[in-house]
Amino acid sequence: MCGIVGISGDRDAVRNAVLALYALQHRGQEAAGVVADDGTRLQARHGLGLVADALGPAALEGLSGTCAVGHVRYATAGERSLRNAQPLLFDHHRGPLAIAHNGTLTNAMGLRRELGKRGAIFRTDTDSEVVVHLIARERGDLERAAVRALRQVQGAYSLLLLAPGKLIAVRDPRGFRPLVLGRLGRAYVVASETTALRQLEAKIVREVEPGEMLVLEGKRLRSSFPFPEPPHRSCCVFEQVYFARPDSRVFNLSVQSTRRAFGRELAKEMFGVEADIVVPVPDSGVPSAIGFAEESGIPFELGFTRSHYIGRTFIQPSQSQRNTSVSLKLIPVREVLGGRRVVLVDDSIVRGTTSRIICRMLREAGVRKIHMALSSPPVVSPCFYGIDTPRRRELIASRRGSDSIRRFLGVDSLHYLSLEGLRSVVHRDQGLGARDFCTSCFTGRYPTPIPDFREALK
């Protein structure tokens, strides 16, 4: 998924960019980086791991400027190594240029092959570098070149381009990934989520619109819409289901309120389930579990103690790391669980291995019955717009029916929020139509061509 932040016209741009990255840490744990502009040159600092490890005081020593961009990485394209840590910094005929990208381009491999035939030499294996090579080959100033380059790419991008004296923020025409604009005094801030703006005590101005380009030069801002408008938006509904922080507003929706509404809708669909307590899988299942308990009247209980020293298991680089992290992160509270009939609420099941471990923990803690309740529909297809589910065969719901999944998990019943129920929540009172959210992971219907990923559908 990745998280990005850009700041223009601020004496403490570097410090504030790094501070914002702490608030976006949930979007990527693999690497972090920041690039600063002092008006004449760009300087970069990168490191593997969490922001605190990668961008500590020693790493930032000597880095200053009134404009900066930052990035936390969760790899969906390119190997996991320091060379792929963003923001990527390049020199070309217009001077230095940095890019920070959230999303995945679905035609990057084909573009990369064509650029290679024309002499391009790639330093990384990320899809983001393709954009820089396309910009370098276009004529005109940076803004015109960026527009022409981005008209050639397909897929999801919220990205920042930094050159001396200029910061450009762009959101793809379908608006897959979130991007918001704020003010910090007279300075401007652009970030993946509103939680980053609140971290800085910045004023939230608005969302960057799909297809919008913002050009920030110091404390000046210009806006344009230089791309053809698609027939509808494709905002990623999984941002609301799992990825975004509950205290954020994403696509003009309160994430916390939306997840509670998912839980209430799920309880309506599971009307009459017999249970003693509702227990969330921390932390992403908590808001939906609260909503479920409110609607059903079944008491809410915290059945797990969560260690906050272990990161998000879904975005761990390997399955073995995810499995180990689950057992270290979640500790069952036996006094709450023993002998009880439990509605276990989680946001989703993707691979199924994590949920299986959690259900085994509940059985060992003495739980009598487990009713597994998911506040989203079955994930049956890979996402090619920024979520790391690259092959259909990795998704348990694409290979097994509900009863087979129930047996695999070791639960007494299994319930998913229906697609209609999910849509009824996210479309409510927001002026968004039924086609304005991307639900391809639940339906297998993709809103854009995906030429790079046909093999992954097998």
GROMACS .gro file of C-alpha atoms in nm:
model
  458
    1MET     CA    1   0.000   0.000   0.000
    2CYS     CA    2   0.270   0.252   0.102
    3GLY     CA    3   0.225   0.594   0.261
    4ILE     CA    4   0.344   0.925   0.117
    5VAL     CA    5   0.376   1.280   0.246
    6GLY     CA    6   0.493   1.603   0.086
    7ILE     CA    7   0.547   1.943   0.251
    8SER     CA    8   0.610   2.275   0.075
    9GLY     CA    9   0.702   2.614   0.224
   10ASP     CA   10   0.796   2.497   0.575
   11ARG     CA   11   1.126   2.566   0.755
   12ASP     CA   12   1.087   2.235   0.940
   13ALA     CA   13   0.984   2.039   0.630
   14VAL     CA   14   1.218   1.745   0.698
   15ARG     CA   15   1.123   1.705   1.063
   16ASN     CA   16   0.753   1.735   0.988
   17ALA     CA   17   0.768   1.493   0.695
   18VAL     CA   18   0.928   1.230   0.917
   19LEU     CA   19   0.674   1.299   1.193
   20ALA     CA   20   0.393   1.245   0.941
   21LEU     CA   21   0.550   0.915   0.836
   22TYR     CA   22   0.509   0.787   1.193
   23ALA     CA   23   0.134   0.838   1.150
   24LEU     CA   24   0.149   0.646   0.820
   25GLN     CA   25   0.359   0.357   0.951
   26HIS     CA   26   0.060   0.120   0.926
   27ARG     CA   27   0.079   0.155   0.547
   28GLY     CA   28   0.430   0.010   0.519
   29GLN     CA   29   0.690  -0.143   0.749
   30GLU     CA   30   0.958  -0.253   0.505
   31ALA     CA   31   1.149   0.071   0.444
   32ALA     CA   32   1.124   0.446   0.495
   33GLY     CA   33   1.282   0.745   0.327
   34VAL     CA   34   1.279   1.122   0.294
   35VAL     CA   35   1.414   1.363   0.031
   36ALA     CA   36   1.469   1.731   0.113
   37ASP     CA   37   1.494   2.034  -0.117
   38ASP     CA   38   1.700   2.330  -0.001
   39GLY     CA   39   1.621   2.529  -0.316
   40THR     CA   40   1.922   2.424  -0.520
   41ARG     CA   41   1.970   2.052  -0.462
   42LEU     CA   42   1.789   1.741  -0.338
   43GLN     CA   43   1.928   1.515  -0.066
   44ALA     CA   44   1.796   1.173   0.034
   45ARG     CA   45   1.801   0.948   0.339
   46HIS     CA   46   1.670   0.590   0.333
   47GLY     CA   47   1.671   0.288   0.558
   48LEU     CA   48   1.511  -0.054   0.594
   49GLY     CA   49   1.254  -0.121   0.865
   50LEU     CA   50   1.035   0.113   1.065
   51VAL     CA   51   1.056   0.492   1.053
   52ALA     CA   52   1.220   0.509   1.396
   53ASP     CA   53   1.500   0.277   1.277
   54ALA     CA   54   1.541   0.408   0.923
   55LEU     CA   55   1.512   0.783   0.988
   56GLY     CA   56   1.649   0.841   1.336
   57PRO     CA   57   1.838   1.157   1.440
   58ALA     CA   58   2.173   1.031   1.313
   59ALA     CA   59   2.033   0.952   0.969
   60LEU     CA   60   1.874   1.297   0.936
   61GLU     CA   61   2.180   1.492   1.047
   62GLY     CA   62   2.269   1.763   0.794
   63LEU     CA   63   1.940   1.725   0.605
   64SER     CA   64   1.739   2.046   0.571
   65GLY     CA   65   1.512   2.235   0.336
   66THR     CA   66   1.177   2.409   0.307
   67CYS     CA   67   1.029   2.129   0.098
   68ALA     CA   68   1.041   1.753   0.155
   69VAL     CA   69   0.875   1.428   0.050
   70GLY     CA   70   0.862   1.108   0.254
   71HIS     CA   71   0.758   0.747   0.197
   72VAL     CA   72   0.696   0.427   0.393
   73ARG     CA   73   0.717   0.118   0.175
   74TYR     CA   74   0.505  -0.191   0.150
   75ALA     CA   75   0.630  -0.377  -0.156
   76THR     CA   76   0.384  -0.483  -0.425
   77ALA     CA   77   0.622  -0.429  -0.718
   78GLY     CA   78   0.996  -0.485  -0.692
   79GLU     CA   79   1.210  -0.685  -0.452
   80ARG     CA   80   1.247  -0.594  -0.088
   81SER     CA   81   1.581  -0.414  -0.074
   82LEU     CA   82   1.727  -0.074   0.008
   83ARG     CA   83   1.769   0.014  -0.361
   84ASN     CA   84   1.389   0.009  -0.398
   85ALA     CA   85   1.326   0.225  -0.090
   86GLN     CA   86   1.147   0.547  -0.179
   87PRO     CA   87   1.142   0.835  -0.248
   88LEU     CA   88   1.359   0.744  -0.547
   89LEU     CA   89   1.604   1.019  -0.645
   90PHE     CA   90   1.740   1.065  -0.999
   91ASP     CA   91   1.940   1.313  -1.205
   92HIS     CA   92   1.829   1.387  -1.562
   93HIS     CA   93   1.847   1.670  -1.815
   94ARG     CA   94   1.608   1.890  -1.614
   95GLY     CA   95   1.807   1.838  -1.294
   96PRO     CA   96   1.740   1.625  -0.986
   97LEU     CA   97   1.395   1.464  -0.947
   98ALA     CA   98   1.248   1.253  -0.665
   99ILE     CA   99   0.935   1.039  -0.680
  100ALA     CA  100   0.722   0.887  -0.403
  101HIS     CA  101   0.445   0.656  -0.523
  102ASN     CA  102   0.151   0.479  -0.358
  103GLY     CA  103  -0.024   0.224  -0.580
  104THR     CA  104   0.065  -0.018  -0.858
  105LEU     CA  105   0.086   0.044  -1.233
  106THR     CA  106  -0.073  -0.238  -1.431
  107ASN     CA  107   0.120  -0.183  -1.755
  108ALA     CA  108   0.464  -0.102  -1.611
  109MET     CA  109   0.629  -0.423  -1.732
  110GLY     CA  110   0.539  -0.357  -2.095
  111LEU     CA  111   0.651   0.005  -2.070
  112ARG     CA  112   0.973  -0.106  -1.904
  113ARG     CA  113   1.050  -0.343  -2.192
  114GLU     CA  114   0.987  -0.070  -2.451
  115LEU     CA  115   1.199   0.181  -2.260
  116GLY     CA  116   1.479  -0.075  -2.233
  117LYS     CA  117   1.476  -0.126  -2.609
  118ARG     CA  118   1.520   0.250  -2.645
  119GLY     CA  119   1.826   0.254  -2.422
  120ALA     CA  120   1.686   0.317  -2.075
  121ILE     CA  121   1.894   0.175  -1.791
  122PHE     CA  122   1.696   0.096  -1.477
  123ARG     CA  123   1.841   0.127  -1.129
  124THR     CA  124   1.554  -0.041  -0.945
  125ASP     CA  125   1.289  -0.298  -1.032
  126THR     CA  126   0.994  -0.090  -0.908
  127ASP     CA  127   0.709   0.024  -1.130
  128SER     CA  128   0.761   0.378  -0.998
  129GLU     CA  129   1.090   0.418  -1.185
  130VAL     CA  130   0.906   0.373  -1.515
  131VAL     CA  131   0.732   0.707  -1.454
  132VAL     CA  132   1.066   0.886  -1.414
  133HIS     CA  133   1.201   0.742  -1.741
  134LEU     CA  134   0.885   0.845  -1.923
  135ILE     CA  135   0.914   1.199  -1.782
  136ALA     CA  136   1.282   1.221  -1.884
  137ARG     CA  137   1.192   1.143  -2.247
  138GLU     CA  138   0.921   1.405  -2.278
  139ARG     CA  139   0.978   1.762  -2.395
  140GLY     CA  140   0.877   2.079  -2.215
  141ASP     CA  141   0.885   2.168  -1.848
  142LEU     CA  142   0.839   1.920  -1.566
  143GLU     CA  143   0.462   1.970  -1.539
  144ARG     CA  144   0.395   1.906  -1.909
  145ALA     CA  145   0.635   1.613  -1.914
  146ALA     CA  146   0.468   1.458  -1.607
  147VAL     CA  147   0.122   1.488  -1.764
  148ARG     CA  148   0.237   1.328  -2.091
  149ALA     CA  149   0.416   1.051  -1.901
  150LEU     CA  150   0.121   0.971  -1.676
  151ARG     CA  151  -0.116   0.954  -1.972
  152GLN     CA  152   0.082   0.648  -2.081
  153VAL     CA  153   0.042   0.451  -1.757
  154GLN     CA  154  -0.251   0.246  -1.633
  155GLY     CA  155  -0.350   0.146  -1.282
  156ALA     CA  156  -0.327   0.312  -0.944
  157TYR     CA  157  -0.108   0.603  -0.844
  158SER     CA  158  -0.109   0.874  -0.586
  159LEU     CA  159   0.237   1.020  -0.629
  160LEU     CA  160   0.464   1.309  -0.543
  161LEU     CA  161   0.734   1.455  -0.768
  162LEU     CA  162   0.995   1.682  -0.612
  163ALA     CA  163   1.235   1.907  -0.805
  164PRO     CA  164   1.428   2.207  -0.673
  165GLY     CA  165   1.167   2.470  -0.587
  166LYS     CA  166   0.868   2.261  -0.696
  167LEU     CA  167   0.648   1.984  -0.553
  168ILE     CA  168   0.389   1.814  -0.775
  169ALA     CA  169   0.113   1.593  -0.631
  170VAL     CA  170  -0.103   1.379  -0.861
  171ARG     CA  171  -0.387   1.134  -0.804
  172ASP     CA  172  -0.487   0.894  -1.083
  173PRO     CA  173  -0.813   0.969  -1.267
  174ARG     CA  174  -1.000   0.682  -1.103
  175GLY     CA  175  -0.883   0.773  -0.753
  176PHE     CA  176  -0.783   0.424  -0.642
  177ARG     CA  177  -0.556   0.545  -0.362
  178PRO     CA  178  -0.630   0.827  -0.117
  179LEU     CA  179  -0.451   1.163  -0.108
  180VAL     CA  180  -0.541   1.467   0.104
  181LEU     CA  181  -0.436   1.832   0.116
  182GLY     CA  182  -0.374   2.032   0.434
  183ARG     CA  183  -0.226   2.359   0.561
  184LEU     CA  184   0.040   2.391   0.829
  185GLY     CA  185   0.045   2.762   0.895
  186ARG     CA  186   0.117   2.904   0.550
  187ALA     CA  187   0.282   2.582   0.431
  188TYR     CA  188   0.104   2.308   0.234
  189VAL     CA  189   0.098   1.939   0.323
  190VAL     CA  190  -0.012   1.649   0.101
  191ALA     CA  191  -0.043   1.300   0.253
  192SER     CA  192  -0.201   0.959   0.207
  193GLU     CA  193  -0.436   0.997   0.505
  194THR     CA  194  -0.580   1.269   0.725
  195THR     CA  195  -0.418   1.105   1.029
  196ALA     CA  196  -0.081   1.234   0.904
  197LEU     CA  197  -0.217   1.589   0.890
  198ARG     CA  198  -0.357   1.559   1.241
  199GLN     CA  199  -0.018   1.432   1.359
  200LEU     CA  200   0.126   1.765   1.246
  201GLU     CA  201  -0.170   1.964   1.383
  202ALA     CA  202  -0.229   2.080   1.026
  203LYS     CA  203  -0.566   2.197   0.900
  204ILE     CA  204  -0.739   1.948   0.670
  205VAL     CA  205  -0.839   2.137   0.355
  206ARG     CA  206  -0.983   1.865   0.128
  207GLU     CA  207  -0.914   1.551  -0.069
  208VAL     CA  208  -0.701   1.578  -0.378
  209GLU     CA  209  -0.958   1.490  -0.644
  210PRO     CA  210  -0.916   1.194  -0.881
  211GLY     CA  211  -0.728   1.315  -1.188
  212GLU     CA  212  -0.612   1.633  -1.015
  213MET     CA  213  -0.257   1.771  -1.030
  214LEU     CA  214  -0.138   2.013  -0.764
  215VAL     CA  215   0.175   2.221  -0.824
  216LEU     CA  216   0.326   2.364  -0.505
  217GLU     CA  217   0.598   2.627  -0.529
  218GLY     CA  218   0.686   2.740  -0.180
  219LYS     CA  219   0.361   2.870  -0.033
  220ARG     CA  220   0.183   2.896  -0.370
  221LEU     CA  221  -0.053   2.630  -0.505
  222ARG     CA  222  -0.199   2.570  -0.851
  223SER     CA  223  -0.456   2.304  -0.939
  224SER     CA  224  -0.545   2.149  -1.275
  225PHE     CA  225  -0.724   1.843  -1.417
  226PRO     CA  226  -0.510   1.745  -1.716
  227PHE     CA  227  -0.630   1.386  -1.768
  228PRO     CA  228  -0.935   1.248  -1.948
  229GLU     CA  229  -1.215   1.180  -1.702
  230PRO     CA  230  -1.314   0.810  -1.674
  231PRO     CA  231  -1.679   0.702  -1.668
  232HIS     CA  232  -1.665   0.649  -1.292
  233ARG     CA  233  -1.430   0.642  -0.996
  234SER     CA  234  -1.267   0.328  -0.854
  235CYS     CA  235  -1.185   0.415  -0.492
  236CYS     CA  236  -1.035   0.110  -0.319
  237VAL     CA  237  -1.297  -0.021  -0.075
  238PHE     CA  238  -1.028  -0.222   0.109
  239GLU     CA  239  -0.896   0.108   0.246
  240GLN     CA  240  -1.219   0.122   0.446
  241VAL     CA  241  -1.217  -0.249   0.528
  242TYR     CA  242  -0.859  -0.279   0.656
  243PHE     CA  243  -0.574  -0.054   0.548
  244ALA     CA  244  -0.656   0.298   0.658
  245ARG     CA  245  -0.625   0.400   1.023
  246PRO     CA  246  -0.959   0.426   1.206
  247ASP     CA  247  -0.899   0.791   1.295
  248SER     CA  248  -0.867   0.889   0.927
  249ARG     CA  249  -1.122   1.012   0.678
  250VAL     CA  250  -1.069   0.831   0.348
  251PHE     CA  251  -1.273   0.912   0.035
  252ASN     CA  252  -1.465   1.157   0.255
  253LEU     CA  253  -1.577   0.873   0.483
  254SER     CA  254  -1.489   0.832   0.850
  255VAL     CA  255  -1.306   0.499   0.861
  256GLN     CA  256  -1.412   0.428   1.221
  257SER     CA  257  -1.778   0.500   1.150
  258THR     CA  258  -1.774   0.299   0.829
  259ARG     CA  259  -1.627  -0.007   0.998
  260ARG     CA  260  -1.882   0.012   1.279
  261ALA     CA  261  -2.154   0.030   1.014
  262PHE     CA  262  -2.006  -0.281   0.847
  263GLY     CA  263  -2.042  -0.460   1.182
  264ARG     CA  264  -2.403  -0.349   1.227
  265GLU     CA  265  -2.490  -0.462   0.875
  266LEU     CA  266  -2.321  -0.797   0.937
  267ALA     CA  267  -2.521  -0.846   1.257
  268LYS     CA  268  -2.844  -0.785   1.064
  269GLU     CA  269  -2.741  -1.050   0.811
  270MET     CA  270  -2.656  -1.292   1.097
  271PHE     CA  271  -2.978  -1.222   1.286
  272GLY     CA  272  -3.052  -1.487   1.549
  273VAL     CA  273  -2.698  -1.620   1.600
  274GLU     CA  274  -2.667  -1.769   1.949
  275ALA     CA  275  -2.357  -1.647   2.131
  276ASP     CA  276  -2.246  -1.520   2.470
  277ILE     CA  277  -1.991  -1.255   2.364
  278VAL     CA  278  -1.861  -1.066   2.062
  279VAL     CA  279  -1.480  -1.071   2.041
  280PRO     CA  280  -1.274  -0.873   1.787
  281VAL     CA  281  -0.947  -0.974   1.627
  282PRO     CA  282  -0.730  -0.675   1.729
  283ASP     CA  283  -0.689  -0.415   1.603
  284SER     CA  284  -0.860  -0.403   1.265
  285GLY     CA  285  -1.163  -0.604   1.379
  286VAL     CA  286  -1.246  -0.381   1.677
  287PRO     CA  287  -1.473  -0.116   1.514
  288SER     CA  288  -1.678  -0.378   1.329
  289ALA     CA  289  -1.711  -0.586   1.646
  290ILE     CA  290  -1.841  -0.282   1.834
  291GLY     CA  291  -2.101  -0.225   1.562
  292PHE     CA  292  -2.197  -0.594   1.567
  293ALA     CA  293  -2.245  -0.588   1.945
  294GLU     CA  294  -2.452  -0.267   1.926
  295GLU     CA  295  -2.686  -0.414   1.665
  296SER     CA  296  -2.713  -0.769   1.804
  297GLY     CA  297  -2.726  -0.686   2.175
  298ILE     CA  298  -2.457  -0.950   2.244
  299PRO     CA  299  -2.196  -0.815   2.491
  300PHE     CA  300  -1.865  -0.692   2.350
  301GLU     CA  301  -1.551  -0.834   2.517
  302LEU     CA  302  -1.180  -0.796   2.453
  303GLY     CA  303  -1.086  -1.161   2.432
  304PHE     CA  304  -0.726  -1.097   2.323
  305THR     CA  305  -0.446  -0.888   2.468
  306ARG     CA  306  -0.248  -0.736   2.185
  307SER     CA  307   0.124  -0.668   2.199
  308HIS     CA  308   0.183  -0.329   2.040
  309TYR     CA  309   0.547  -0.412   1.977
  310ILE     CA  310   0.451  -0.638   1.684
  311GLY     CA  311   0.348  -0.474   1.357
  312ARG     CA  312   0.064  -0.552   1.117
  313THR     CA  313   0.081  -0.918   1.022
  314PHE     CA  314  -0.077  -0.883   0.678
  315ILE     CA  315   0.209  -0.666   0.553
  316GLN     CA  316   0.489  -0.886   0.687
  317PRO     CA  317   0.714  -0.987   0.394
  318SER     CA  318   0.667  -1.366   0.421
  319GLN     CA  319   0.407  -1.617   0.536
  320SER     CA  320   0.638  -1.765   0.803
  321GLN     CA  321   0.690  -1.415   0.948
  322ARG     CA  322   0.314  -1.356   0.948
  323ASN     CA  323   0.253  -1.684   1.135
  324THR     CA  324   0.517  -1.609   1.398
  325SER     CA  325   0.391  -1.254   1.443
  326VAL     CA  326   0.035  -1.372   1.513
  327SER     CA  327   0.134  -1.595   1.802
  328LEU     CA  328   0.356  -1.321   1.946
  329LYS     CA  329   0.103  -1.042   1.893
  330LEU     CA  330  -0.222  -1.192   2.027
  331ILE     CA  331  -0.263  -1.350   2.369
  332PRO     CA  332  -0.606  -1.499   2.457
  333VAL     CA  333  -0.768  -1.387   2.785
  334ARG     CA  334  -0.877  -1.725   2.920
  335GLU     CA  335  -1.091  -1.581   3.198
  336VAL     CA  336  -1.305  -1.405   2.936
  337LEU     CA  337  -1.317  -1.687   2.682
  338GLY     CA  338  -1.339  -2.012   2.878
  339GLY     CA  339  -1.665  -2.202   2.817
  340ARG     CA  340  -1.820  -1.922   2.609
  341ARG     CA  341  -1.989  -1.915   2.269
  342VAL     CA  342  -1.801  -1.649   2.073
  343VAL     CA  343  -1.875  -1.438   1.767
  344LEU     CA  344  -1.522  -1.373   1.643
  345VAL     CA  345  -1.519  -1.058   1.426
  346ASP     CA  346  -1.240  -0.978   1.181
  347ASP     CA  347  -1.220  -0.747   0.883
  348SER     CA  348  -1.146  -1.015   0.621
  349ILE     CA  349  -0.986  -1.347   0.541
  350VAL     CA  350  -0.725  -1.335   0.265
  351ARG     CA  351  -0.498  -1.639   0.287
  352GLY     CA  352  -0.669  -1.798   0.588
  353THR     CA  353  -0.354  -1.907   0.767
  354THR     CA  354  -0.361  -1.624   1.024
  355SER     CA  355  -0.729  -1.682   1.104
  356ARG     CA  356  -0.665  -2.053   1.150
  357ILE     CA  357  -0.398  -1.984   1.412
  358ILE     CA  358  -0.628  -1.741   1.595
  359CYS     CA  359  -0.915  -1.991   1.603
  360ARG     CA  360  -0.682  -2.260   1.736
  361MET     CA  361  -0.581  -2.022   2.016
  362LEU     CA  362  -0.947  -1.976   2.107
  363ARG     CA  363  -1.006  -2.350   2.126
  364GLU     CA  364  -0.701  -2.393   2.347
  365ALA     CA  365  -0.840  -2.115   2.572
  366GLY     CA  366  -1.158  -2.318   2.624
  367VAL     CA  367  -1.400  -2.150   2.384
  368ARG     CA  368  -1.707  -2.372   2.336
  369LYS     CA  369  -1.829  -2.239   1.999
  370ILE     CA  370  -1.677  -2.007   1.741
  371HIS     CA  371  -1.895  -1.816   1.496
  372MET     CA  372  -1.650  -1.651   1.258
  373ALA     CA  373  -1.788  -1.320   1.126
  374LEU     CA  374  -1.609  -1.119   0.853
  375SER     CA  375  -1.702  -0.757   0.788
  376SER     CA  376  -1.632  -0.790   0.416
  377PRO     CA  377  -1.722  -1.035   0.137
  378PRO     CA  378  -1.495  -1.329   0.041
  379VAL     CA  379  -1.169  -1.216  -0.121
  380VAL     CA  380  -1.174  -1.423  -0.440
  381SER     CA  381  -0.944  -1.229  -0.675
  382PRO     CA  382  -0.600  -1.067  -0.653
  383CYS     CA  383  -0.564  -0.691  -0.625
  384PHE     CA  384  -0.344  -0.531  -0.890
  385TYR     CA  385  -0.374  -0.176  -0.759
  386GLY     CA  386  -0.150  -0.187  -0.450
  387ILE     CA  387  -0.241  -0.480  -0.222
  388ASP     CA  388  -0.006  -0.777  -0.193
  389THR     CA  389  -0.233  -1.060  -0.307
  390PRO     CA  390  -0.051  -1.132  -0.632
  391ARG     CA  391  -0.189  -1.476  -0.724
  392ARG     CA  392  -0.540  -1.614  -0.714
  393ARG     CA  393  -0.424  -1.948  -0.577
  394GLU     CA  394  -0.304  -1.775  -0.258
  395LEU     CA  395  -0.659  -1.664  -0.175
  396ILE     CA  396  -0.847  -1.922   0.026
  397ALA     CA  397  -1.191  -1.812  -0.096
  398SER     CA  398  -1.087  -1.861  -0.459
  399ARG     CA  399  -0.997  -2.226  -0.392
  400ARG     CA  400  -1.253  -2.338  -0.134
  401GLY     CA  401  -1.623  -2.301  -0.067
  402SER     CA  402  -1.755  -2.162   0.261
  403ASP     CA  403  -1.799  -2.503   0.425
  404SER     CA  404  -1.445  -2.608   0.330
  405ILE     CA  405  -1.308  -2.282   0.472
  406ARG     CA  406  -1.511  -2.334   0.791
  407ARG     CA  407  -1.352  -2.677   0.839
  408PHE     CA  408  -1.004  -2.541   0.758
  409LEU     CA  409  -1.043  -2.270   1.023
  410GLY     CA  410  -1.194  -2.506   1.278
  411VAL     CA  411  -1.502  -2.292   1.348
  412ASP     CA  412  -1.867  -2.383   1.403
  413SER     CA  413  -2.003  -2.134   1.150
  414LEU     CA  414  -1.865  -1.885   0.899
  415HIS     CA  415  -2.036  -1.565   0.789
  416TYR     CA  416  -1.929  -1.293   0.543
  417LEU     CA  417  -2.078  -0.949   0.497
  418SER     CA  418  -2.258  -0.957   0.164
  419LEU     CA  419  -2.136  -0.739  -0.124
  420GLU     CA  420  -2.475  -0.565  -0.121
  421GLY     CA  421  -2.437  -0.496   0.252
  422LEU     CA  422  -2.088  -0.354   0.206
  423ARG     CA  423  -2.199  -0.132  -0.083
  424SER     CA  424  -2.498  -0.005   0.112
  425VAL     CA  425  -2.263   0.126   0.382
  426VAL     CA  426  -1.997   0.298   0.169
  427HIS     CA  427  -2.248   0.457  -0.067
  428ARG     CA  428  -2.463   0.593   0.213
  429ASP     CA  429  -2.511   0.973   0.208
  430GLN     CA  430  -2.189   1.045   0.021
  431GLY     CA  431  -2.317   1.106  -0.331
  432LEU     CA  432  -2.113   0.808  -0.454
  433GLY     CA  433  -2.264   0.564  -0.700
  434ALA     CA  434  -2.252   0.185  -0.699
  435ARG     CA  435  -1.955   0.190  -0.940
  436ASP     CA  436  -1.746   0.451  -0.759
  437PHE     CA  437  -1.565   0.195  -0.540
  438CYS     CA  438  -1.330  -0.073  -0.669
  439THR     CA  439  -1.451  -0.412  -0.541
  440SER     CA  440  -1.245  -0.625  -0.780
  441CYS     CA  441  -1.097  -0.831  -0.495
  442PHE     CA  442  -1.454  -0.945  -0.414
  443THR     CA  443  -1.586  -0.976  -0.769
  444GLY     CA  444  -1.295  -1.043  -1.006
  445ARG     CA  445  -1.412  -0.753  -1.226
  446TYR     CA  446  -1.131  -0.502  -1.282
  447PRO     CA  447  -1.199  -0.139  -1.377
  448THR     CA  448  -0.881  -0.102  -1.589
  449PRO     CA  449  -0.676  -0.326  -1.819
  450ILE     CA  450  -0.423  -0.542  -1.631
  451PRO     CA  451  -0.177  -0.653  -1.904
  452ASP     CA  452   0.111  -0.717  -1.661
  453PHE     CA  453  -0.084  -0.955  -1.439
  454ARG     CA  454  -0.268  -1.208  -1.656
  455GLU     CA  455  -0.049  -1.489  -1.521
  456ALA     CA  456  -0.143  -1.401  -1.163
  457LEU     CA  457  -0.509  -1.475  -1.234
  458LYS     CA  458  -0.432  -1.845  -1.269
   0.00000   0.00000   0.00000
